[in-house]
Short mmCIF file of C-alpha atoms in Angstrom, two decimals:
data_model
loop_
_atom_site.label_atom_id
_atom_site.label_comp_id
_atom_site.label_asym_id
_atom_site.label_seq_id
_atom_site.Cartn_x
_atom_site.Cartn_y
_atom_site.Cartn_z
CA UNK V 1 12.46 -34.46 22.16
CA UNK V 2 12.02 -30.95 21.55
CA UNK V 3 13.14 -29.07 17.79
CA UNK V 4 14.40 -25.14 18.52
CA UNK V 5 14.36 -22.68 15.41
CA UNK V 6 16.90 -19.52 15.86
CA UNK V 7 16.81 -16.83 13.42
CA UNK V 8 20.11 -16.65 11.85
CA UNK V 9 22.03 -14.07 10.69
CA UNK V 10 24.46 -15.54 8.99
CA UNK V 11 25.16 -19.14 7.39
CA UNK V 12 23.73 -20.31 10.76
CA UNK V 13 24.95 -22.92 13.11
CA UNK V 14 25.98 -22.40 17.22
CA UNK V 15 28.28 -20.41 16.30
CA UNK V 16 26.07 -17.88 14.65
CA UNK V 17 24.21 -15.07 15.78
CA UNK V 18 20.47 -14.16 16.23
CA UNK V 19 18.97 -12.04 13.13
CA UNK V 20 18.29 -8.82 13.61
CA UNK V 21 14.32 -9.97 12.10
CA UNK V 22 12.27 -13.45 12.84
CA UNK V 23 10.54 -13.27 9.26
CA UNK V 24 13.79 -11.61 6.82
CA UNK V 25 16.43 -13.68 8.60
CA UNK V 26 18.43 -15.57 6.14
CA UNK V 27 18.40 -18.91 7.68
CA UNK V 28 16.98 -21.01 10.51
CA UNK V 29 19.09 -23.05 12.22
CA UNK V 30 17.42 -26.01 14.10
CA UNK V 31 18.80 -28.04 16.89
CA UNK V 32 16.68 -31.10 18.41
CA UNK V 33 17.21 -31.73 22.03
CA UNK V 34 16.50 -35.34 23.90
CA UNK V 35 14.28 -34.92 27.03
CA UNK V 36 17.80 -34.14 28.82
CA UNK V 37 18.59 -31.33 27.01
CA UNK V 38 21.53 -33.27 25.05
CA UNK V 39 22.23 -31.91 21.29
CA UNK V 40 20.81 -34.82 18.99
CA UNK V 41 21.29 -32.95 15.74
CA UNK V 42 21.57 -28.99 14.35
CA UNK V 43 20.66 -28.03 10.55
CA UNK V 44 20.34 -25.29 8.98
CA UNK V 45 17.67 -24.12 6.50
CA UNK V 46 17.42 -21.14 4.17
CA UNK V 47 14.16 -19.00 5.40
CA UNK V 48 11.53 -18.66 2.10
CA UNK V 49 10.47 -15.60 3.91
CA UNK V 50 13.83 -13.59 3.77
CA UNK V 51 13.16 -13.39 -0.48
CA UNK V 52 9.67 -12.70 -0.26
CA UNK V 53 7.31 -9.71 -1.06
CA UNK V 54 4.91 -10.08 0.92
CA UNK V 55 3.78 -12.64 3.91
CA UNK V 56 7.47 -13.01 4.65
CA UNK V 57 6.64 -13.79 8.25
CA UNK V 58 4.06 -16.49 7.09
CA UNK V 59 6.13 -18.27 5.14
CA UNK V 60 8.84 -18.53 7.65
CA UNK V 61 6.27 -19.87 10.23
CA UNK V 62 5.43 -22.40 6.91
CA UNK V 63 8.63 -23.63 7.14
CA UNK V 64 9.13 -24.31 10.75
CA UNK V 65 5.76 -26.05 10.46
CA UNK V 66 7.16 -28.57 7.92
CA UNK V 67 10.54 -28.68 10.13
CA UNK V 68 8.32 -29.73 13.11
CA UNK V 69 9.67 -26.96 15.53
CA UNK V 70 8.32 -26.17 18.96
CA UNK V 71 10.29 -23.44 19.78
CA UNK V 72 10.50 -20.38 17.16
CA UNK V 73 13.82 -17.62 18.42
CA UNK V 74 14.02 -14.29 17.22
CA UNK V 75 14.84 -10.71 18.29
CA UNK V 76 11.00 -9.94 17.62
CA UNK V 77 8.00 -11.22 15.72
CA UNK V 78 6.18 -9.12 13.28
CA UNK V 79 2.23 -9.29 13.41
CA UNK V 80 1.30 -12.13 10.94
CA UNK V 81 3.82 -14.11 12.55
CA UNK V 82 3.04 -13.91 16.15
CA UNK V 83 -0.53 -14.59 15.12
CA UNK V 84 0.38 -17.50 13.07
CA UNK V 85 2.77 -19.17 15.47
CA UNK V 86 0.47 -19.00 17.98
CA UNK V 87 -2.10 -21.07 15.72
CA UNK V 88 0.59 -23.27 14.48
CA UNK V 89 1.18 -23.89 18.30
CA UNK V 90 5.30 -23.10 17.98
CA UNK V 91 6.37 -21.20 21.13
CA UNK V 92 7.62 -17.53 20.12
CA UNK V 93 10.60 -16.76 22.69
CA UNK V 94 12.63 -13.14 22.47
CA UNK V 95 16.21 -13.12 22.33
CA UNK V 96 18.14 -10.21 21.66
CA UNK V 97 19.62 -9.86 17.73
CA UNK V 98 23.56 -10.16 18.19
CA UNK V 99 23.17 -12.98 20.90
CA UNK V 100 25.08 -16.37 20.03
CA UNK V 101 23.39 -18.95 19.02
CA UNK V 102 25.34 -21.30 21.81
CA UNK V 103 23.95 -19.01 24.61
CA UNK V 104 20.78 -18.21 23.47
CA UNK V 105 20.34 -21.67 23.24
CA UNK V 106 21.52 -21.96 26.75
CA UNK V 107 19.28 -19.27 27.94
CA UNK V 108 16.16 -21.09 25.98
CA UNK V 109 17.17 -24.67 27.95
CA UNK V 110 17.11 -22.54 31.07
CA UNK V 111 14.43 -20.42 30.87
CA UNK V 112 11.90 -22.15 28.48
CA UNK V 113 12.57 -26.02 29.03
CA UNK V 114 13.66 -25.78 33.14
CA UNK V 115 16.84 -27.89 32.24
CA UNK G 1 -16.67 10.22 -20.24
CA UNK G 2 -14.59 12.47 -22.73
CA UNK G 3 -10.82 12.72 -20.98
CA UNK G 4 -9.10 11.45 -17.81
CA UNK G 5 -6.65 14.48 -15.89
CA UNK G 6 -4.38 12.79 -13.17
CA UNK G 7 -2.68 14.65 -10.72
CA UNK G 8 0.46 12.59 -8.46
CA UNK G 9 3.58 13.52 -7.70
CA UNK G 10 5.61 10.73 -6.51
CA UNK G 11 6.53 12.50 -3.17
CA UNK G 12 4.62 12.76 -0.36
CA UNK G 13 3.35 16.05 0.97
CA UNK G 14 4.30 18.33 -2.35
CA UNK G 15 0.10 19.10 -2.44
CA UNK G 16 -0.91 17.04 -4.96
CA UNK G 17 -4.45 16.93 -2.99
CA UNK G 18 -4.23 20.69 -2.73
CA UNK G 19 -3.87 21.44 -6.51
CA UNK G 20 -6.12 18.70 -7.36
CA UNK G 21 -9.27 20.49 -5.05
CA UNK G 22 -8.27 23.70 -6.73
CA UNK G 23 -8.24 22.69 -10.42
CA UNK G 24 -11.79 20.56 -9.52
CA UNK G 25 -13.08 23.65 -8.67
CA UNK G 26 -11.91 26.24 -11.41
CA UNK G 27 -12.73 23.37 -13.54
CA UNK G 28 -16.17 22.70 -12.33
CA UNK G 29 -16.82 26.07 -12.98
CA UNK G 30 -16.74 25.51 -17.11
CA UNK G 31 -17.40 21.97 -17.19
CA UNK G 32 -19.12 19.20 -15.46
CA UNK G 33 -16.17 17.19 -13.53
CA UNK G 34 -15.84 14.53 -11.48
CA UNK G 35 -12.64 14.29 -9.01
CA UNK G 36 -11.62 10.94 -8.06
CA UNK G 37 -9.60 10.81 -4.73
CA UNK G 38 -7.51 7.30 -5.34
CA UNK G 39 -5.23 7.93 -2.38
CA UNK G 40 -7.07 5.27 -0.62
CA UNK G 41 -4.70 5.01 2.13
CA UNK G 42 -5.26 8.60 3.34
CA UNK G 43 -7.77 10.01 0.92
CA UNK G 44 -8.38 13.74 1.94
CA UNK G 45 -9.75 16.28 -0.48
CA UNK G 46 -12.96 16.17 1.32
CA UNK G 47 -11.26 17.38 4.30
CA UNK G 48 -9.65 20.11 1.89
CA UNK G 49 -13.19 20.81 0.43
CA UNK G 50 -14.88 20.37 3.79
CA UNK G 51 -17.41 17.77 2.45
CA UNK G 52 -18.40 14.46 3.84
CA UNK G 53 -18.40 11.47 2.74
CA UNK G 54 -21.90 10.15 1.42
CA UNK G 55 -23.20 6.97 -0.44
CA UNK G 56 -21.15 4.12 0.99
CA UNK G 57 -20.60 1.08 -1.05
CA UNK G 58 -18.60 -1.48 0.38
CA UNK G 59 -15.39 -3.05 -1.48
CA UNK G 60 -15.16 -6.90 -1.57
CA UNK G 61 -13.09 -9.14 -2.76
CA UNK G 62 -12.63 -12.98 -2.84
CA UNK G 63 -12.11 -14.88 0.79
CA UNK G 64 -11.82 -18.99 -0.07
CA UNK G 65 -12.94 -20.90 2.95
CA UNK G 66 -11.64 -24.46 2.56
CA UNK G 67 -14.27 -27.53 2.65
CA UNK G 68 -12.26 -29.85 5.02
CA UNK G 69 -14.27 -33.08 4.18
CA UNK G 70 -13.01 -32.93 0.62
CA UNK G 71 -9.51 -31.70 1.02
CA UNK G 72 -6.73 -34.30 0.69
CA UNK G 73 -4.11 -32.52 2.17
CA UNK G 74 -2.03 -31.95 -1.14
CA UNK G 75 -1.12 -28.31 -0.73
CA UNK G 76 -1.39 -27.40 -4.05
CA UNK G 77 -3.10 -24.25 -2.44
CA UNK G 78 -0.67 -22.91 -0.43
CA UNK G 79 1.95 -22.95 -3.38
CA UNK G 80 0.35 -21.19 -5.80
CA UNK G 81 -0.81 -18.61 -2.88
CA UNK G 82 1.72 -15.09 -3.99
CA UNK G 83 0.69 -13.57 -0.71
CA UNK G 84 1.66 -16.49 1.99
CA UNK G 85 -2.29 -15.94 3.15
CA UNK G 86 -2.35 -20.25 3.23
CA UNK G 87 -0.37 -21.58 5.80
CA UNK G 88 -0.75 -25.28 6.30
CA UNK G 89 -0.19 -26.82 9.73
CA UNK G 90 1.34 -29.72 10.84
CA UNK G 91 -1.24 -32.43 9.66
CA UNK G 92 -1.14 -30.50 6.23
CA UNK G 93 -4.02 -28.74 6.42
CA UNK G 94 -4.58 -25.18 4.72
CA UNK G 95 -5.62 -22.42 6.88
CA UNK G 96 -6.75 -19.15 5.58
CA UNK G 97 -5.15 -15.96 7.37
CA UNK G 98 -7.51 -12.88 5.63
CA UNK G 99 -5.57 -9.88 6.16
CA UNK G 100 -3.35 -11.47 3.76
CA UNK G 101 -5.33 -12.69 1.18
CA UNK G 102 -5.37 -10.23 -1.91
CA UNK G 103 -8.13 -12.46 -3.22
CA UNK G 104 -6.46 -13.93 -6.31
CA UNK G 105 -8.99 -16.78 -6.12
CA UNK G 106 -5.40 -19.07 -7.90
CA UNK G 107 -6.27 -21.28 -4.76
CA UNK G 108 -9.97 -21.06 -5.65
CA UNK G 109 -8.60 -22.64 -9.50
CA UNK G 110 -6.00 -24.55 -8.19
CA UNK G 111 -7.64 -26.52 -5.86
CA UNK G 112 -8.23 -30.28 -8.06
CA UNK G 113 -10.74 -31.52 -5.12
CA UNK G 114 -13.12 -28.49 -5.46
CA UNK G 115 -12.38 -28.27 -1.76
CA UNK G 116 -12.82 -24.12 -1.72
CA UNK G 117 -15.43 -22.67 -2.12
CA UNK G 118 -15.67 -18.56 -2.48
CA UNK G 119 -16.84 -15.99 0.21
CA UNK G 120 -15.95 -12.38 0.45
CA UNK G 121 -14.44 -9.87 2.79
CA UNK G 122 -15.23 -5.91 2.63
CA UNK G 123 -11.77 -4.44 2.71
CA UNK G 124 -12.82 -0.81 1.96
CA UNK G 125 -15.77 1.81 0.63
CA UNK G 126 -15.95 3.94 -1.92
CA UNK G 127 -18.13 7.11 -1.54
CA UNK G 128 -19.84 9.97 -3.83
CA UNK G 129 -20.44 13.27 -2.56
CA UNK G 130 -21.80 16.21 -4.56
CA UNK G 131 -19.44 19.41 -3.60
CA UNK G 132 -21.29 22.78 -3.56
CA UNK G 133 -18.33 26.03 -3.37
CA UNK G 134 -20.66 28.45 -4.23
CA UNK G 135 -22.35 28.09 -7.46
CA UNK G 136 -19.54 25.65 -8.67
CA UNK G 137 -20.63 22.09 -8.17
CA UNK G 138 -18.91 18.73 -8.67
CA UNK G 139 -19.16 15.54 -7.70
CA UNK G 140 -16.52 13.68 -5.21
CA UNK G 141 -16.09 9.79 -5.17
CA UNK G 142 -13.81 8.82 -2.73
CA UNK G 143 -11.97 5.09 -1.79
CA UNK G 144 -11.09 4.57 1.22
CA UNK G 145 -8.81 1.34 2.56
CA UNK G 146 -10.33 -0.25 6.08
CA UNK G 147 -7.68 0.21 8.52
CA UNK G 148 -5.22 -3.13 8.45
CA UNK G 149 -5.71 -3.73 4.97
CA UNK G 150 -2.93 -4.44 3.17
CA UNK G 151 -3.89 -4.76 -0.42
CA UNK G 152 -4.86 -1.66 -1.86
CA UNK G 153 -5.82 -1.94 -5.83
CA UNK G 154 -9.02 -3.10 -5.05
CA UNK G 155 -10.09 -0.07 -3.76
CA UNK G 156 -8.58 1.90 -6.12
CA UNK G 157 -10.07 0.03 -8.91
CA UNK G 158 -13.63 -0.29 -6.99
CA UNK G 159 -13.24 3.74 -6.47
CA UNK G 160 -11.90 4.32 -10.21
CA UNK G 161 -14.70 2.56 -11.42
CA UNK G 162 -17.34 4.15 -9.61
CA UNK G 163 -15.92 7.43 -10.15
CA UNK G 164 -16.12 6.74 -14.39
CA UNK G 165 -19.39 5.49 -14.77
CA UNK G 166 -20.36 8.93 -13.19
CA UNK G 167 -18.17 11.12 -15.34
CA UNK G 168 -20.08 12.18 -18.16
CA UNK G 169 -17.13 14.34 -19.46
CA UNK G 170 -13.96 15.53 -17.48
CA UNK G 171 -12.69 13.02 -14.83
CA UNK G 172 -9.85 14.23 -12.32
CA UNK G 173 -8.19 11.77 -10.45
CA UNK G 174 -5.75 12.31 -7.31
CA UNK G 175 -3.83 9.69 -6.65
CA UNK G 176 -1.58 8.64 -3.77
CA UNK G 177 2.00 9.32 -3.37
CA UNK G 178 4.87 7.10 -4.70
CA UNK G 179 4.72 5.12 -8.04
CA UNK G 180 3.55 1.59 -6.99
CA UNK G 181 0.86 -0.79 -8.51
CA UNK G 182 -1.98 1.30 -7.17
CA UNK G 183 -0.72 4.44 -8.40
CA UNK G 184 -0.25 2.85 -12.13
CA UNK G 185 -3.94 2.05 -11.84
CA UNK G 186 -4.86 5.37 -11.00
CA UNK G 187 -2.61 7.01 -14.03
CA UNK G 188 -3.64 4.90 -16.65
CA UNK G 189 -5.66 5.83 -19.29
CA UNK G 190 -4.92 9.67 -18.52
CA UNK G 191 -4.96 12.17 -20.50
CA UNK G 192 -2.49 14.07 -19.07
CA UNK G 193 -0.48 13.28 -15.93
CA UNK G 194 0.01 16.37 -13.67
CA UNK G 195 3.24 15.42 -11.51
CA UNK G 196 3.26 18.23 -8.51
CA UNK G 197 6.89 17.95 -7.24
CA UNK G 198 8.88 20.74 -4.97
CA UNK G 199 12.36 22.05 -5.15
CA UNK G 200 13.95 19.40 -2.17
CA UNK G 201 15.90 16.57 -3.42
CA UNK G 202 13.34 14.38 -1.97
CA UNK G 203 11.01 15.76 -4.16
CA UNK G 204 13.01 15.91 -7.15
CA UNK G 205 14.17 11.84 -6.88
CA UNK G 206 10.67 11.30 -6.70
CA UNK G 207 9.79 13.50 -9.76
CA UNK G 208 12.00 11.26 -11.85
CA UNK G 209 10.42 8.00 -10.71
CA UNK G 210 7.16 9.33 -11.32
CA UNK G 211 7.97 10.98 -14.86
CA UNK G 212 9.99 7.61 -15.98
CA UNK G 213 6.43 5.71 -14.84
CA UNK G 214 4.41 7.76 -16.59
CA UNK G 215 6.39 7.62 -19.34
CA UNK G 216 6.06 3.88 -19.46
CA UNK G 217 2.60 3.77 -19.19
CA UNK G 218 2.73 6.20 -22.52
CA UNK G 219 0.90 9.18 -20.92
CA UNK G 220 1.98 12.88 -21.45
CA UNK G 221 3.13 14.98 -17.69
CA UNK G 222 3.20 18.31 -16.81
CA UNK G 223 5.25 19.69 -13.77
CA UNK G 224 3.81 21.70 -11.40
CA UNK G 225 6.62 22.96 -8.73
CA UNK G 226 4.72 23.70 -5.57
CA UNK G 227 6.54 25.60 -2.95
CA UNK G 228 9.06 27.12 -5.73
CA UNK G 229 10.79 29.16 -3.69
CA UNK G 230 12.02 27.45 -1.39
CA UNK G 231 14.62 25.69 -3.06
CA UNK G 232 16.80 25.27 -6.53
CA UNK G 233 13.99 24.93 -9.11
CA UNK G 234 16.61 24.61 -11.90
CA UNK G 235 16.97 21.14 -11.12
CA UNK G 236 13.62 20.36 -11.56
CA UNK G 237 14.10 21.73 -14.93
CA UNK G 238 16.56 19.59 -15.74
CA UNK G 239 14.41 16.46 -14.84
CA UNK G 240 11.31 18.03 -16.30
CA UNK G 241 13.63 18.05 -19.74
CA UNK G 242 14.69 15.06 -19.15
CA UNK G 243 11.46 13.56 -19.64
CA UNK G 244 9.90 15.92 -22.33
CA UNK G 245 8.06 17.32 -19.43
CA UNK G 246 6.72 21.21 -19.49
CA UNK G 247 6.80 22.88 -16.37
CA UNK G 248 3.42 24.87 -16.41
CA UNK G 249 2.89 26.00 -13.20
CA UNK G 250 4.93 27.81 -10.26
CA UNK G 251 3.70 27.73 -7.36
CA UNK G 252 5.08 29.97 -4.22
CA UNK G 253 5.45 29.22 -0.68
CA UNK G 254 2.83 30.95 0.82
CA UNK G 255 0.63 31.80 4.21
CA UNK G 256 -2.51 32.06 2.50
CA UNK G 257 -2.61 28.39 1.50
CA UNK G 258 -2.47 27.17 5.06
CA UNK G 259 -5.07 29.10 5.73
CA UNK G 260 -7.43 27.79 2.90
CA UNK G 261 -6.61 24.51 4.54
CA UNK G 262 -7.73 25.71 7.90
CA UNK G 263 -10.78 26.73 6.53
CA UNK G 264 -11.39 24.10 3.93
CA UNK G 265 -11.99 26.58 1.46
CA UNK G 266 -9.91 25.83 -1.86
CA UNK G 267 -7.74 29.44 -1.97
CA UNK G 268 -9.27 30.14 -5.70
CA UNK G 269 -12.10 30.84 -3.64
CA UNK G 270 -11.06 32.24 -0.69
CA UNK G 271 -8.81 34.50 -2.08
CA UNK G 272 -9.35 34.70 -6.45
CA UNK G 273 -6.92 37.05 -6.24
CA UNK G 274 -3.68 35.75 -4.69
CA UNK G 275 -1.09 34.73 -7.13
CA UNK G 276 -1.29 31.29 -6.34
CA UNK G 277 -4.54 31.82 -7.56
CA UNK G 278 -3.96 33.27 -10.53
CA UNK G 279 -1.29 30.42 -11.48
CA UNK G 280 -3.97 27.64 -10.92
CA UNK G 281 -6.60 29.71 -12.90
CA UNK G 282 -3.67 29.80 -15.81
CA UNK G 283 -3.10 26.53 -14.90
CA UNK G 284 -6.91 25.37 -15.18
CA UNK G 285 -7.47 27.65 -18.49
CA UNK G 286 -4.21 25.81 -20.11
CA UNK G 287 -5.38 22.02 -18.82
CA UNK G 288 -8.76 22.67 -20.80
CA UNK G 289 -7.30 24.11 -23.83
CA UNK G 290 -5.59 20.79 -24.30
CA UNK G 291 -8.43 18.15 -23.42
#
């Protein structure tokens, strides 16, 4: 079982698009895959670093850490962040901002997972 | 120390460190001064007055380091941490990232296991340097950030306070541009605010922040218009007005100023009798009528 974070630009979901920022995105949305690669369940969570002053990227990585992801998405990671996820052990993978959810989750079970 | 001068701006780039070097040093000349360079991000009037800086102290603040054996896990620290410097991992531990710890110490209190304990990080210096131009002579106290830092009013308040427990009478202060936290610190308690602005509509939106700050902190500005001819300066009145704000020095575009800077020479001394240097000895003779 593996738990995949995608920054979210909008309300989330597959059928939203990556953020154009990991740590100011507006929402996470997290889908857990079996060891096939099957969809077992996708939520969405508001990101507590989109409203903050400072540390945004830290408390984003926070929350994935209390979600239990492995996989962090995003167009780009800012410093504290890459540091951070690093520590926390969550993989940081690049996708392009724009890129649908659907195929970026595609491109993640591909590229990242060998599914 | 008898009166605080400020000089700011809002705007980056109008020469608030220019006029600031300048008025030290017609000042210095009738009074014993210390300047204050509080743009601790890029502090530069010693490169404008061609001194070094001298007398390092370092800046610390507050770094908690968490006792493991006595923590239980609650996360009580990493809530009440403003800065997101406590991040705690999966088996709910806290873990300390530095850079963004501002050194609050509200983990340090928060904590109901007495599982932190306090230890420090240097995240800048301040410096003193006496300036000789001449026989005009002054003494420079610099803050300077480390390089990464992010939190910057401890060095401005580490600097500040150096620089007035030297000041036996006039103290000058430059401070950074823009009008956040660590330019509030720097203003207050002034005297008199001197806002140096230019005729650009950058510079005159960030006049009016800078006025309507300084007006909340209760202090009295002056504008100086730097550069005044190279744009509309009858806007600048308008703002000036706006804010019960005299305009007591122009200042014109000029070739001799860049050189001063090449040379690190303030122009009053380089060239006394310029008309920029004229202004700024008006300028000087009007700031110490006041205080």
């Amino acid at each position: 079982m593996v738990k995949i974070a995608f920054a979210s630009m909008n309300g989330g979901g597959l059928e939203d698009v990556i953020a154009d920022r990991f740590g100011r995105a507006p929402v996470f949305t997290i889908v857990e895959l079996d060891e096939q690669g099957n969809i077992l369940n996708v939520k969405v969570i508001e990101n507590p670093g989109a409203s903050a002053s400072s540390g945004a990227g830290v408390k984003s990585v926070q929350a994935l850490v209390n979600e239990g992801v492995d996989i962090a998405v995003g167009p780009n990671f800012g410093p504290n962040a890459q540091v951070i996820l690093e520590e926390m052990n969550i993989k940081a993978v690049r996708i392009p901002a724009g890129t649908k959810i659907a195929d970026a989750l595609e491109k993640v079970k591909k590229e990242v997972l060998g599914l | 120390m008898k009166a605080k001068i400020s000089v700011t701006g809002g705007k980056g780039g109008t020469g608030k460190s220019t006029i600031a070097v300048n008025l030290a040093t017609l000042i210095a000349r009738e009074r014993k001064l210390v300047l204050a360079d509080l743009d601790v991000e890029a502090p530069n009037d010693h490169v404008l007055l061609n001194a070094s800086l001298e007398n390092e102290e370092p800046v610390e603040i507050m770094l908690p380091f968490i006792v493991y054996p006595k923590c239980t896990r609650c996360g009580v620290c990493a809530q009440v941490c403003d800065t997101g410097a406590i991040i705690l991992t999966r088996e709910k531990l806290p873990f300390v990232i530095p850079r963004l710890c501002s050194g609050c110490r509200a983990c340090y209190y928060a904590c109901p296991y007495d599982a932190i304990v306090e230890g420090k990080r240097i995240i800048g210096y301040t410096y003193k340097t006496q300036v000789k131009i001449d026989d005009t002579v002054f003494t420079l106290v610099t803050g300077v950030l480390r390089e990464g830092e992010e939190h910057t009013p401890p060095v401005v308040l580490a600097a500040r306070k150096r620089a007035m427990s030297l000041a036996e009478d006039l103290l000058l202060v430059d401070t950074s541009a823009g009008t956040a936290n660590h330019v509030s610190i720097a203003l207050e308690d002034s005297k008199l605010v001197l806002a140096v602005t230019e005729p650009t509509p950058l510079g005159l939106h960030d006049l009016e922040l800078i006025l309507e700050l300084s007006s909340t902190l209760g202090l009295e500005s002056w504008v100086i218009v730097n550069r005044s001819t190279i744009g509309d300066i009858s806007k600048v009145e308008e703002v000036a007005q706006k804010y019960n704000a005299r305009i007591v020095a122009k200042i014109p575009y000029s070739r001799e100023i860049v050189e001063s800077y090449v040379k690190g020479v303030p122009i009053v001394e380089l060239y006394p009798n310029h008309p920029i240097s004229q202004s700024l000895q008006a300028l000087a003779k009007t700031v110490l009528e006041v205080i």
